[in-house]
Amino acid sequence: MTNVLQTVFFVFVAGIVGTVLIGVQSRNLQAVVNGIASIVAAALPALGELALSLGGGADVTFGPELSAWIAGAGFLHMLGMLGWYETVSWWDHLTHTVSAALLAALVYASLQTPSALGSQVTDAYAAIFTVLFTLGAGVFWELVELAAREIGEYIDRPPVLEYYGLRDTVLDMVFNGIGAIVVVTFDVRIFVSVTEQIPQISGTVVIGSTILLFVGTLVLGLALETVRNTEAETE
């Protein structure tokens, strides 16, 4: 199974690299930037293993499941960036479900691991927190897309991330929720073997991410509202 997942990982990464090359050839800055970000994200588990090894001498192995899932989510997103979001009606729903399920599975695994979060986390609490965290991350992402649009308009360049309107935002949140609910309903613990190796780090990351999501969402929301009011006054 390990060899199969490693092969899947390299196939997805090769696909992402291919989409980046297509983006370069067609001068599609959005595809190039998103492709590079996807490659970096796919490499994070390996980079994390290296950093932990060099920093504390810990022999941590995250396994191929995490890398393969990240690369797969990135490849689906890159196909969307090359036009599938516009031509395939359900593609955006698929990518949001897969990406949200990935995030939910990581958070859920952290809550199942005795750590800084405590060792008495009930299954009900873990399920509710996982779904709410995933939805919160989805709200933050939608605000990031809005901010990208505002920046693109300000510099008169296509935005790195595309915002498709309120209806699309609502559907994105629905499928984000579906991805998280699938994880907690089927008790997906595929990444527990990862979080068990770094219990304190995984717990701290969840706590820190929760705080950052709250603060970041608040700051972005206020900034976007300020920009909108300013634009309204100048019209």
C-alpha atoms as an extended CHARMM CRD file, in Angstrom:
* protein
*
       235  EXT
         1         1  MET       CA              0.0000000000        0.0000000000        0.0000000000  PROA      1               0.0000000000
         2         2  THR       CA              2.8600000000        2.3740000000        0.8130000000  PROA      2               0.0000000000
         3         3  ASN       CA              4.3660000000        1.9720000000       -2.6460000000  PROA      3               0.0000000000
         4         4  VAL       CA              0.9660000000        2.5310000000       -4.2540000000  PROA      4               0.0000000000
         5         5  LEU       CA              0.3920000000        5.7420000000       -2.3050000000  PROA      5               0.0000000000
         6         6  GLN       CA              3.8850000000        6.9770000000       -3.1000000000  PROA      6               0.0000000000
         7         7  THR       CA              3.1970000000        6.3540000000       -6.7770000000  PROA      7               0.0000000000
         8         8  VAL       CA             -0.1170000000        8.1950000000       -6.4980000000  PROA      8               0.0000000000
         9         9  PHE       CA              1.6840000000       11.0980000000       -4.8320000000  PROA      9               0.0000000000
        10        10  PHE       CA              4.2710000000       11.3980000000       -7.6080000000  PROA      10              0.0000000000
        11        11  VAL       CA              1.5710000000       11.1260000000      -10.2840000000  PROA      11              0.0000000000
        12        12  PHE       CA             -0.3970000000       13.9770000000       -8.7030000000  PROA      12              0.0000000000
        13        13  VAL       CA              2.7280000000       16.1110000000       -8.2830000000  PROA      13              0.0000000000
        14        14  ALA       CA              3.6610000000       15.4710000000      -11.9090000000  PROA      14              0.0000000000
        15        15  GLY       CA              0.1560000000       16.5360000000      -12.8610000000  PROA      15              0.0000000000
        16        16  ILE       CA              0.5070000000       19.7590000000      -10.8680000000  PROA      16              0.0000000000
        17        17  VAL       CA              3.8620000000       20.4830000000      -12.5030000000  PROA      17              0.0000000000
        18        18  GLY       CA              2.2050000000       19.8960000000      -15.8680000000  PROA      18              0.0000000000
        19        19  THR       CA             -0.5170000000       22.4150000000      -15.0990000000  PROA      19              0.0000000000
        20        20  VAL       CA              2.1120000000       24.9470000000      -14.0410000000  PROA      20              0.0000000000
        21        21  LEU       CA              3.8850000000       24.4990000000      -17.3730000000  PROA      21              0.0000000000
        22        22  ILE       CA              0.5790000000       24.9670000000      -19.1820000000  PROA      22              0.0000000000
        23        23  GLY       CA              0.0250000000       28.1110000000      -17.1240000000  PROA      23              0.0000000000
        24        24  VAL       CA              3.4690000000       29.4290000000      -18.0650000000  PROA      24              0.0000000000
        25        25  GLN       CA              2.8820000000       28.6790000000      -21.7380000000  PROA      25              0.0000000000
        26        26  SER       CA             -0.5100000000       30.3970000000      -21.7350000000  PROA      26              0.0000000000
        27        27  ARG       CA              0.7130000000       33.2290000000      -19.4780000000  PROA      27              0.0000000000
        28        28  ASN       CA             -1.8970000000       32.3030000000      -16.8980000000  PROA      28              0.0000000000
        29        29  LEU       CA             -0.4950000000       33.9020000000      -13.7390000000  PROA      29              0.0000000000
        30        30  GLN       CA             -3.3150000000       32.4630000000      -11.6090000000  PROA      30              0.0000000000
        31        31  ALA       CA             -2.4560000000       28.9050000000      -12.6070000000  PROA      31              0.0000000000
        32        32  VAL       CA              1.2790000000       29.4230000000      -12.0950000000  PROA      32              0.0000000000
        33        33  VAL       CA              0.9210000000       30.9300000000       -8.6100000000  PROA      33              0.0000000000
        34        34  ASN       CA             -1.6400000000       28.3600000000       -7.4850000000  PROA      34              0.0000000000
        35        35  GLY       CA              0.4500000000       25.5470000000       -8.9640000000  PROA      35              0.0000000000
        36        36  ILE       CA              3.5750000000       26.6060000000       -7.0990000000  PROA      36              0.0000000000
        37        37  ALA       CA              1.5370000000       26.8830000000       -3.8920000000  PROA      37              0.0000000000
        38        38  SER       CA              0.1440000000       23.3720000000       -4.4820000000  PROA      38              0.0000000000
        39        39  ILE       CA              3.6310000000       21.9200000000       -4.9780000000  PROA      39              0.0000000000
        40        40  VAL       CA              4.8660000000       23.5840000000       -1.7820000000  PROA      40              0.0000000000
        41        41  ALA       CA              1.8320000000       22.2610000000        0.1190000000  PROA      41              0.0000000000
        42        42  ALA       CA              2.4450000000       18.7250000000       -1.1870000000  PROA      42              0.0000000000
        43        43  ALA       CA              6.0500000000       18.9430000000        0.0130000000  PROA      43              0.0000000000
        44        44  LEU       CA              5.1300000000       20.1320000000        3.5250000000  PROA      44              0.0000000000
        45        45  PRO       CA              5.0420000000       16.6530000000        5.1420000000  PROA      45              0.0000000000
        46        46  ALA       CA              8.5470000000       15.8600000000        3.8820000000  PROA      46              0.0000000000
        47        47  LEU       CA              9.7710000000       19.3090000000        4.8910000000  PROA      47              0.0000000000
        48        48  GLY       CA              8.1590000000       18.8570000000        8.2860000000  PROA      48              0.0000000000
        49        49  GLU       CA              9.9500000000       15.5420000000        8.8090000000  PROA      49              0.0000000000
        50        50  LEU       CA             13.2470000000       17.1890000000        7.8920000000  PROA      50              0.0000000000
        51        51  ALA       CA             12.6600000000       20.2030000000       10.1560000000  PROA      51              0.0000000000
        52        52  LEU       CA             11.7470000000       18.0090000000       13.1310000000  PROA      52              0.0000000000
        53        53  SER       CA             14.7700000000       15.8170000000       12.5310000000  PROA      53              0.0000000000
        54        54  LEU       CA             17.1650000000       18.7640000000       12.3310000000  PROA      54              0.0000000000
        55        55  GLY       CA             15.5050000000       20.7400000000       15.1130000000  PROA      55              0.0000000000
        56        56  GLY       CA             15.1430000000       18.1210000000       17.8050000000  PROA      56              0.0000000000
        57        57  GLY       CA             16.5460000000       14.9420000000       16.3980000000  PROA      57              0.0000000000
        58        58  ALA       CA             13.0830000000       13.3850000000       16.3960000000  PROA      58              0.0000000000
        59        59  ASP       CA             12.6030000000       10.5030000000       13.9720000000  PROA      59              0.0000000000
        60        60  VAL       CA              9.1070000000       11.3690000000       12.6850000000  PROA      60              0.0000000000
        61        61  THR       CA              7.4890000000        9.7100000000        9.6930000000  PROA      61              0.0000000000
        62        62  PHE       CA              4.2160000000       11.1620000000        8.5180000000  PROA      62              0.0000000000
        63        63  GLY       CA              3.5560000000        8.4250000000        5.9710000000  PROA      63              0.0000000000
        64        64  PRO       CA              2.4410000000        8.6600000000        2.3460000000  PROA      64              0.0000000000
        65        65  GLU       CA             -1.2920000000        9.0870000000        3.0690000000  PROA      65              0.0000000000
        66        66  LEU       CA             -0.9670000000       12.7450000000        4.0340000000  PROA      66              0.0000000000
        67        67  SER       CA              1.2800000000       13.6800000000        1.1140000000  PROA      67              0.0000000000
        68        68  ALA       CA             -0.9250000000       11.8330000000       -1.3860000000  PROA      68              0.0000000000
        69        69  TRP       CA             -4.1000000000       13.5150000000       -0.1180000000  PROA      69              0.0000000000
        70        70  ILE       CA             -2.5380000000       16.9860000000       -0.2120000000  PROA      70              0.0000000000
        71        71  ALA       CA             -1.1810000000       16.4060000000       -3.7070000000  PROA      71              0.0000000000
        72        72  GLY       CA             -4.5260000000       15.0320000000       -4.8830000000  PROA      72              0.0000000000
        73        73  ALA       CA             -6.4130000000       18.0440000000       -3.5420000000  PROA      73              0.0000000000
        74        74  GLY       CA             -3.8660000000       20.3440000000       -5.1780000000  PROA      74              0.0000000000
        75        75  PHE       CA             -4.1700000000       18.5880000000       -8.5330000000  PROA      75              0.0000000000
        76        76  LEU       CA             -7.9710000000       18.8160000000       -8.4850000000  PROA      76              0.0000000000
        77        77  HSD       CA             -7.6970000000       22.5300000000       -7.7230000000  PROA      77              0.0000000000
        78        78  MET       CA             -5.2040000000       23.0600000000      -10.5300000000  PROA      78              0.0000000000
        79        79  LEU       CA             -7.4820000000       21.4120000000      -13.0750000000  PROA      79              0.0000000000
        80        80  GLY       CA            -10.1240000000       23.8510000000      -11.8960000000  PROA      80              0.0000000000
        81        81  MET       CA             -7.7500000000       26.7860000000      -12.3510000000  PROA      81              0.0000000000
        82        82  LEU       CA             -7.1950000000       25.7500000000      -15.9640000000  PROA      82              0.0000000000
        83        83  GLY       CA            -10.8970000000       26.0990000000      -16.7150000000  PROA      83              0.0000000000
        84        84  TRP       CA            -12.7130000000       23.1590000000      -15.1600000000  PROA      84              0.0000000000
        85        85  TYR       CA            -14.3070000000       25.3940000000      -12.5230000000  PROA      85              0.0000000000
        86        86  GLU       CA            -16.1540000000       27.1700000000      -15.3420000000  PROA      86              0.0000000000
        87        87  THR       CA            -16.8230000000       24.2120000000      -17.6620000000  PROA      87              0.0000000000
        88        88  VAL       CA            -17.6200000000       21.4240000000      -15.1680000000  PROA      88              0.0000000000
        89        89  SER       CA            -20.4870000000       22.5310000000      -12.9340000000  PROA      89              0.0000000000
        90        90  TRP       CA            -19.6830000000       20.1820000000      -10.0560000000  PROA      90              0.0000000000
        91        91  TRP       CA            -15.8870000000       20.4960000000      -10.0700000000  PROA      91              0.0000000000
        92        92  ASP       CA            -15.7410000000       23.2900000000       -7.4930000000  PROA      92              0.0000000000
        93        93  HSD       CA            -17.9820000000       21.2290000000       -5.1930000000  PROA      93              0.0000000000
        94        94  LEU       CA            -15.6540000000       18.2410000000       -5.5320000000  PROA      94              0.0000000000
        95        95  THR       CA            -12.5000000000       20.2130000000       -4.7490000000  PROA      95              0.0000000000
        96        96  HSD       CA            -14.0660000000       21.8780000000       -1.7260000000  PROA      96              0.0000000000
        97        97  THR       CA            -15.2930000000       18.5480000000       -0.3810000000  PROA      97              0.0000000000
        98        98  VAL       CA            -11.9030000000       16.8600000000       -0.8040000000  PROA      98              0.0000000000
        99        99  SER       CA             -9.9370000000       19.7780000000        0.6560000000  PROA      99              0.0000000000
       100       100  ALA       CA            -12.3440000000       20.2610000000        3.5580000000  PROA      100             0.0000000000
       101       101  ALA       CA            -12.2480000000       16.5430000000        4.3420000000  PROA      101             0.0000000000
       102       102  LEU       CA             -8.4380000000       16.7070000000        4.4170000000  PROA      102             0.0000000000
       103       103  LEU       CA             -8.4790000000       19.5880000000        6.8880000000  PROA      103             0.0000000000
       104       104  ALA       CA            -11.1880000000       17.9270000000        8.9610000000  PROA      104             0.0000000000
       105       105  ALA       CA             -9.2880000000       14.6300000000        9.0870000000  PROA      105             0.0000000000
       106       106  LEU       CA             -6.1790000000       16.4000000000       10.4140000000  PROA      106             0.0000000000
       107       107  VAL       CA             -8.1170000000       18.3190000000       13.0670000000  PROA      107             0.0000000000
       108       108  TYR       CA            -10.1160000000       15.2310000000       14.0400000000  PROA      108             0.0000000000
       109       109  ALA       CA             -6.9220000000       13.1910000000       14.4200000000  PROA      109             0.0000000000
       110       110  SER       CA             -5.3860000000       15.8820000000       16.6370000000  PROA      110             0.0000000000
       111       111  LEU       CA             -8.4380000000       15.7930000000       18.8990000000  PROA      111             0.0000000000
       112       112  GLN       CA             -8.1760000000       12.0090000000       19.1650000000  PROA      112             0.0000000000
       113       113  THR       CA             -4.5860000000       12.2710000000       20.3700000000  PROA      113             0.0000000000
       114       114  PRO       CA             -3.7540000000       13.0990000000       24.0180000000  PROA      114             0.0000000000
       115       115  SER       CA             -1.9700000000       16.4340000000       23.7930000000  PROA      115             0.0000000000
       116       116  ALA       CA             -2.1320000000       20.0620000000       24.8240000000  PROA      116             0.0000000000
       117       117  LEU       CA             -5.8650000000       19.7880000000       24.0850000000  PROA      117             0.0000000000
       118       118  GLY       CA             -6.2520000000       17.3660000000       26.9490000000  PROA      118             0.0000000000
       119       119  SER       CA             -6.7500000000       13.6150000000       27.1050000000  PROA      119             0.0000000000
       120       120  GLN       CA            -10.4580000000       13.6850000000       27.9540000000  PROA      120             0.0000000000
       121       121  VAL       CA            -11.8730000000       14.9870000000       24.6660000000  PROA      121             0.0000000000
       122       122  THR       CA            -15.1460000000       13.1870000000       24.0160000000  PROA      122             0.0000000000
       123       123  ASP       CA            -16.0980000000       11.8800000000       20.5960000000  PROA      123             0.0000000000
       124       124  ALA       CA            -19.0490000000       14.2690000000       20.4490000000  PROA      124             0.0000000000
       125       125  TYR       CA            -16.8360000000       17.2730000000       21.2350000000  PROA      125             0.0000000000
       126       126  ALA       CA            -14.2560000000       16.1500000000       18.6690000000  PROA      126             0.0000000000
       127       127  ALA       CA            -16.9400000000       15.8120000000       15.9950000000  PROA      127             0.0000000000
       128       128  ILE       CA            -18.5770000000       19.1750000000       16.7010000000  PROA      128             0.0000000000
       129       129  PHE       CA            -15.2790000000       21.0520000000       16.9480000000  PROA      129             0.0000000000
       130       130  THR       CA            -13.9970000000       19.4690000000       13.7160000000  PROA      130             0.0000000000
       131       131  VAL       CA            -17.0630000000       20.5220000000       11.7450000000  PROA      131             0.0000000000
       132       132  LEU       CA            -17.0820000000       24.0460000000       13.1930000000  PROA      132             0.0000000000
       133       133  PHE       CA            -13.3280000000       24.4900000000       12.6170000000  PROA      133             0.0000000000
       134       134  THR       CA            -13.6770000000       23.3560000000        8.9990000000  PROA      134             0.0000000000
       135       135  LEU       CA            -16.5760000000       25.7390000000        8.3930000000  PROA      135             0.0000000000
       136       136  GLY       CA            -14.6100000000       28.5470000000       10.0330000000  PROA      136             0.0000000000
       137       137  ALA       CA            -11.6520000000       27.8600000000        7.7610000000  PROA      137             0.0000000000
       138       138  GLY       CA            -14.0750000000       27.9620000000        4.8230000000  PROA      138             0.0000000000
       139       139  VAL       CA            -15.3350000000       31.4030000000        5.8350000000  PROA      139             0.0000000000
       140       140  PHE       CA            -11.7670000000       32.6530000000        6.1090000000  PROA      140             0.0000000000
       141       141  TRP       CA            -10.9420000000       31.2670000000        2.6540000000  PROA      141             0.0000000000
       142       142  GLU       CA            -13.9330000000       33.0260000000        1.0950000000  PROA      142             0.0000000000
       143       143  LEU       CA            -12.7610000000       36.3120000000        2.6160000000  PROA      143             0.0000000000
       144       144  VAL       CA             -9.2750000000       35.6630000000        1.2220000000  PROA      144             0.0000000000
       145       145  GLU       CA            -10.8290000000       35.2370000000       -2.2440000000  PROA      145             0.0000000000
       146       146  LEU       CA            -12.6850000000       38.5170000000       -1.8030000000  PROA      146             0.0000000000
       147       147  ALA       CA             -9.4730000000       40.2340000000       -0.7050000000  PROA      147             0.0000000000
       148       148  ALA       CA             -7.6550000000       38.7930000000       -3.7270000000  PROA      148             0.0000000000
       149       149  ARG       CA            -10.3260000000       40.2590000000       -5.9900000000  PROA      149             0.0000000000
       150       150  GLU       CA             -9.9940000000       43.6870000000       -4.3740000000  PROA      150             0.0000000000
       151       151  ILE       CA             -6.2100000000       43.6040000000       -4.7210000000  PROA      151             0.0000000000
       152       152  GLY       CA             -6.4970000000       42.5060000000       -8.3500000000  PROA      152             0.0000000000
       153       153  GLU       CA             -8.8320000000       45.3890000000       -9.1240000000  PROA      153             0.0000000000
       154       154  TYR       CA             -6.5500000000       47.8280000000       -7.3300000000  PROA      154             0.0000000000
       155       155  ILE       CA             -3.4420000000       46.8430000000       -9.3100000000  PROA      155             0.0000000000
       156       156  ASP       CA             -5.4720000000       46.2310000000      -12.4720000000  PROA      156             0.0000000000
       157       157  ARG       CA             -4.4020000000       42.5840000000      -12.7460000000  PROA      157             0.0000000000
       158       158  PRO       CA             -6.3410000000       39.3050000000      -12.7030000000  PROA      158             0.0000000000
       159       159  PRO       CA             -6.7590000000       38.1260000000       -9.1000000000  PROA      159             0.0000000000
       160       160  VAL       CA             -4.7110000000       35.1350000000       -7.9670000000  PROA      160             0.0000000000
       161       161  LEU       CA             -7.9140000000       33.6320000000       -6.5410000000  PROA      161             0.0000000000
       162       162  GLU       CA            -11.3000000000       33.9820000000       -8.2120000000  PROA      162             0.0000000000
       163       163  TYR       CA            -14.4180000000       34.9810000000       -6.2910000000  PROA      163             0.0000000000
       164       164  TYR       CA            -17.6410000000       33.8480000000       -7.9620000000  PROA      164             0.0000000000
       165       165  GLY       CA            -20.2780000000       35.5510000000       -5.8200000000  PROA      165             0.0000000000
       166       166  LEU       CA            -22.5650000000       34.9090000000       -2.8610000000  PROA      166             0.0000000000
       167       167  ARG       CA            -24.3190000000       31.8720000000       -4.3450000000  PROA      167             0.0000000000
       168       168  ASP       CA            -20.9770000000       30.1690000000       -4.9420000000  PROA      168             0.0000000000
       169       169  THR       CA            -19.8820000000       31.0370000000       -1.4000000000  PROA      169             0.0000000000
       170       170  VAL       CA            -22.9800000000       29.4030000000        0.0690000000  PROA      170             0.0000000000
       171       171  LEU       CA            -22.4240000000       26.2600000000       -2.0140000000  PROA      171             0.0000000000
       172       172  ASP       CA            -18.7430000000       26.1980000000       -1.0420000000  PROA      172             0.0000000000
       173       173  MET       CA            -19.7070000000       26.2660000000        2.6290000000  PROA      173             0.0000000000
       174       174  VAL       CA            -22.2370000000       23.4790000000        2.1070000000  PROA      174             0.0000000000
       175       175  PHE       CA            -19.6560000000       21.1900000000        0.5380000000  PROA      175             0.0000000000
       176       176  ASN       CA            -17.0400000000       22.1860000000        3.1160000000  PROA      176             0.0000000000
       177       177  GLY       CA            -19.5220000000       21.0100000000        5.7070000000  PROA      177             0.0000000000
       178       178  ILE       CA            -20.1860000000       17.7870000000        3.7960000000  PROA      178             0.0000000000
       179       179  GLY       CA            -16.4670000000       17.0020000000        3.7280000000  PROA      179             0.0000000000
       180       180  ALA       CA            -16.1740000000       17.5180000000        7.4840000000  PROA      180             0.0000000000
       181       181  ILE       CA            -19.3570000000       15.5860000000        8.2750000000  PROA      181             0.0000000000
       182       182  VAL       CA            -18.1690000000       12.6110000000        6.2110000000  PROA      182             0.0000000000
       183       183  VAL       CA            -14.9490000000       12.5140000000        8.2440000000  PROA      183             0.0000000000
       184       184  VAL       CA            -16.6320000000       12.5690000000       11.6470000000  PROA      184             0.0000000000
       185       185  THR       CA            -19.5270000000       10.3200000000       10.6100000000  PROA      185             0.0000000000
       186       186  PHE       CA            -17.2190000000        7.5720000000        9.3950000000  PROA      186             0.0000000000
       187       187  ASP       CA            -14.7510000000        8.2280000000       12.2210000000  PROA      187             0.0000000000
       188       188  VAL       CA            -11.8400000000        8.7480000000        9.8220000000  PROA      188             0.0000000000
       189       189  ARG       CA             -8.6710000000        8.3920000000       11.8950000000  PROA      189             0.0000000000
       190       190  ILE       CA             -6.2080000000        7.9480000000        9.0510000000  PROA      190             0.0000000000
       191       191  PHE       CA             -3.9150000000       10.6740000000       10.4080000000  PROA      191             0.0000000000
       192       192  VAL       CA             -3.9070000000        9.6220000000       14.0630000000  PROA      192             0.0000000000
       193       193  SER       CA             -0.6380000000        7.7990000000       13.3760000000  PROA      193             0.0000000000
       194       194  VAL       CA              0.7610000000       11.1850000000       12.3500000000  PROA      194             0.0000000000
       195       195  THR       CA             -0.5230000000       13.2600000000       15.2690000000  PROA      195             0.0000000000
       196       196  GLU       CA              0.4930000000       10.5880000000       17.8040000000  PROA      196             0.0000000000
       197       197  GLN       CA              4.1350000000       11.1970000000       16.8710000000  PROA      197             0.0000000000
       198       198  ILE       CA              3.8920000000       14.9210000000       17.6240000000  PROA      198             0.0000000000
       199       199  PRO       CA              1.0250000000       15.2320000000       20.1420000000  PROA      199             0.0000000000
       200       200  GLN       CA              2.1050000000       18.5310000000       21.6970000000  PROA      200             0.0000000000
       201       201  ILE       CA              2.8040000000       20.1410000000       18.3340000000  PROA      201             0.0000000000
       202       202  SER       CA             -0.4720000000       18.9770000000       16.7890000000  PROA      202             0.0000000000
       203       203  GLY       CA             -2.4620000000       20.2060000000       19.7920000000  PROA      203             0.0000000000
       204       204  THR       CA             -0.7080000000       23.5660000000       19.7870000000  PROA      204             0.0000000000
       205       205  VAL       CA             -1.2910000000       23.9370000000       16.0380000000  PROA      205             0.0000000000
       206       206  VAL       CA             -5.0200000000       23.3340000000       16.4300000000  PROA      206             0.0000000000
       207       207  ILE       CA             -5.2840000000       25.8700000000       19.2720000000  PROA      207             0.0000000000
       208       208  GLY       CA             -3.1360000000       28.4240000000       17.4460000000  PROA      208             0.0000000000
       209       209  SER       CA             -4.9880000000       27.9230000000       14.1710000000  PROA      209             0.0000000000
       210       210  THR       CA             -8.3280000000       28.4290000000       15.8840000000  PROA      210             0.0000000000
       211       211  ILE       CA             -7.1740000000       31.7440000000       17.3170000000  PROA      211             0.0000000000
       212       212  LEU       CA             -5.6280000000       32.8400000000       14.0170000000  PROA      212             0.0000000000
       213       213  LEU       CA             -8.7760000000       31.9110000000       12.0910000000  PROA      213             0.0000000000
       214       214  PHE       CA            -10.9240000000       33.9760000000       14.4360000000  PROA      214             0.0000000000
       215       215  VAL       CA             -8.6140000000       36.9920000000       14.3990000000  PROA      215             0.0000000000
       216       216  GLY       CA             -7.8750000000       36.7100000000       10.6800000000  PROA      216             0.0000000000
       217       217  THR       CA            -11.5530000000       36.4450000000        9.7530000000  PROA      217             0.0000000000
       218       218  LEU       CA            -12.3840000000       39.4670000000       11.9050000000  PROA      218             0.0000000000
       219       219  VAL       CA             -9.5490000000       41.5660000000       10.4790000000  PROA      219             0.0000000000
       220       220  LEU       CA            -10.2790000000       40.6180000000        6.8700000000  PROA      220             0.0000000000
       221       221  GLY       CA            -13.9790000000       41.2230000000        7.3030000000  PROA      221             0.0000000000
       222       222  LEU       CA            -13.4200000000       44.6880000000        8.7710000000  PROA      222             0.0000000000
       223       223  ALA       CA            -10.8440000000       45.5580000000        6.0900000000  PROA      223             0.0000000000
       224       224  LEU       CA            -13.1690000000       44.4980000000        3.2610000000  PROA      224             0.0000000000
       225       225  GLU       CA            -16.0640000000       46.4420000000        4.7930000000  PROA      225             0.0000000000
       226       226  THR       CA            -13.8430000000       49.5300000000        5.0620000000  PROA      226             0.0000000000
       227       227  VAL       CA            -12.8190000000       49.2040000000        1.4140000000  PROA      227             0.0000000000
       228       228  ARG       CA            -16.4370000000       48.7900000000        0.3470000000  PROA      228             0.0000000000
       229       229  ASN       CA            -17.5310000000       51.8750000000        2.2940000000  PROA      229             0.0000000000
       230       230  THR       CA            -14.6540000000       53.8730000000        0.8160000000  PROA      230             0.0000000000
       231       231  GLU       CA            -15.5940000000       52.8370000000       -2.7120000000  PROA      231             0.0000000000
       232       232  ALA       CA            -19.2180000000       53.7450000000       -2.0480000000  PROA      232             0.0000000000
       233       233  GLU       CA            -18.2500000000       57.2210000000       -0.8390000000  PROA      233             0.0000000000
       234       234  THR       CA            -16.1120000000       57.9110000000       -3.9200000000  PROA      234             0.0000000000
       235       235  GLU       CA            -18.8220000000       56.9350000000       -6.3930000000  PROA      235             0.0000000000
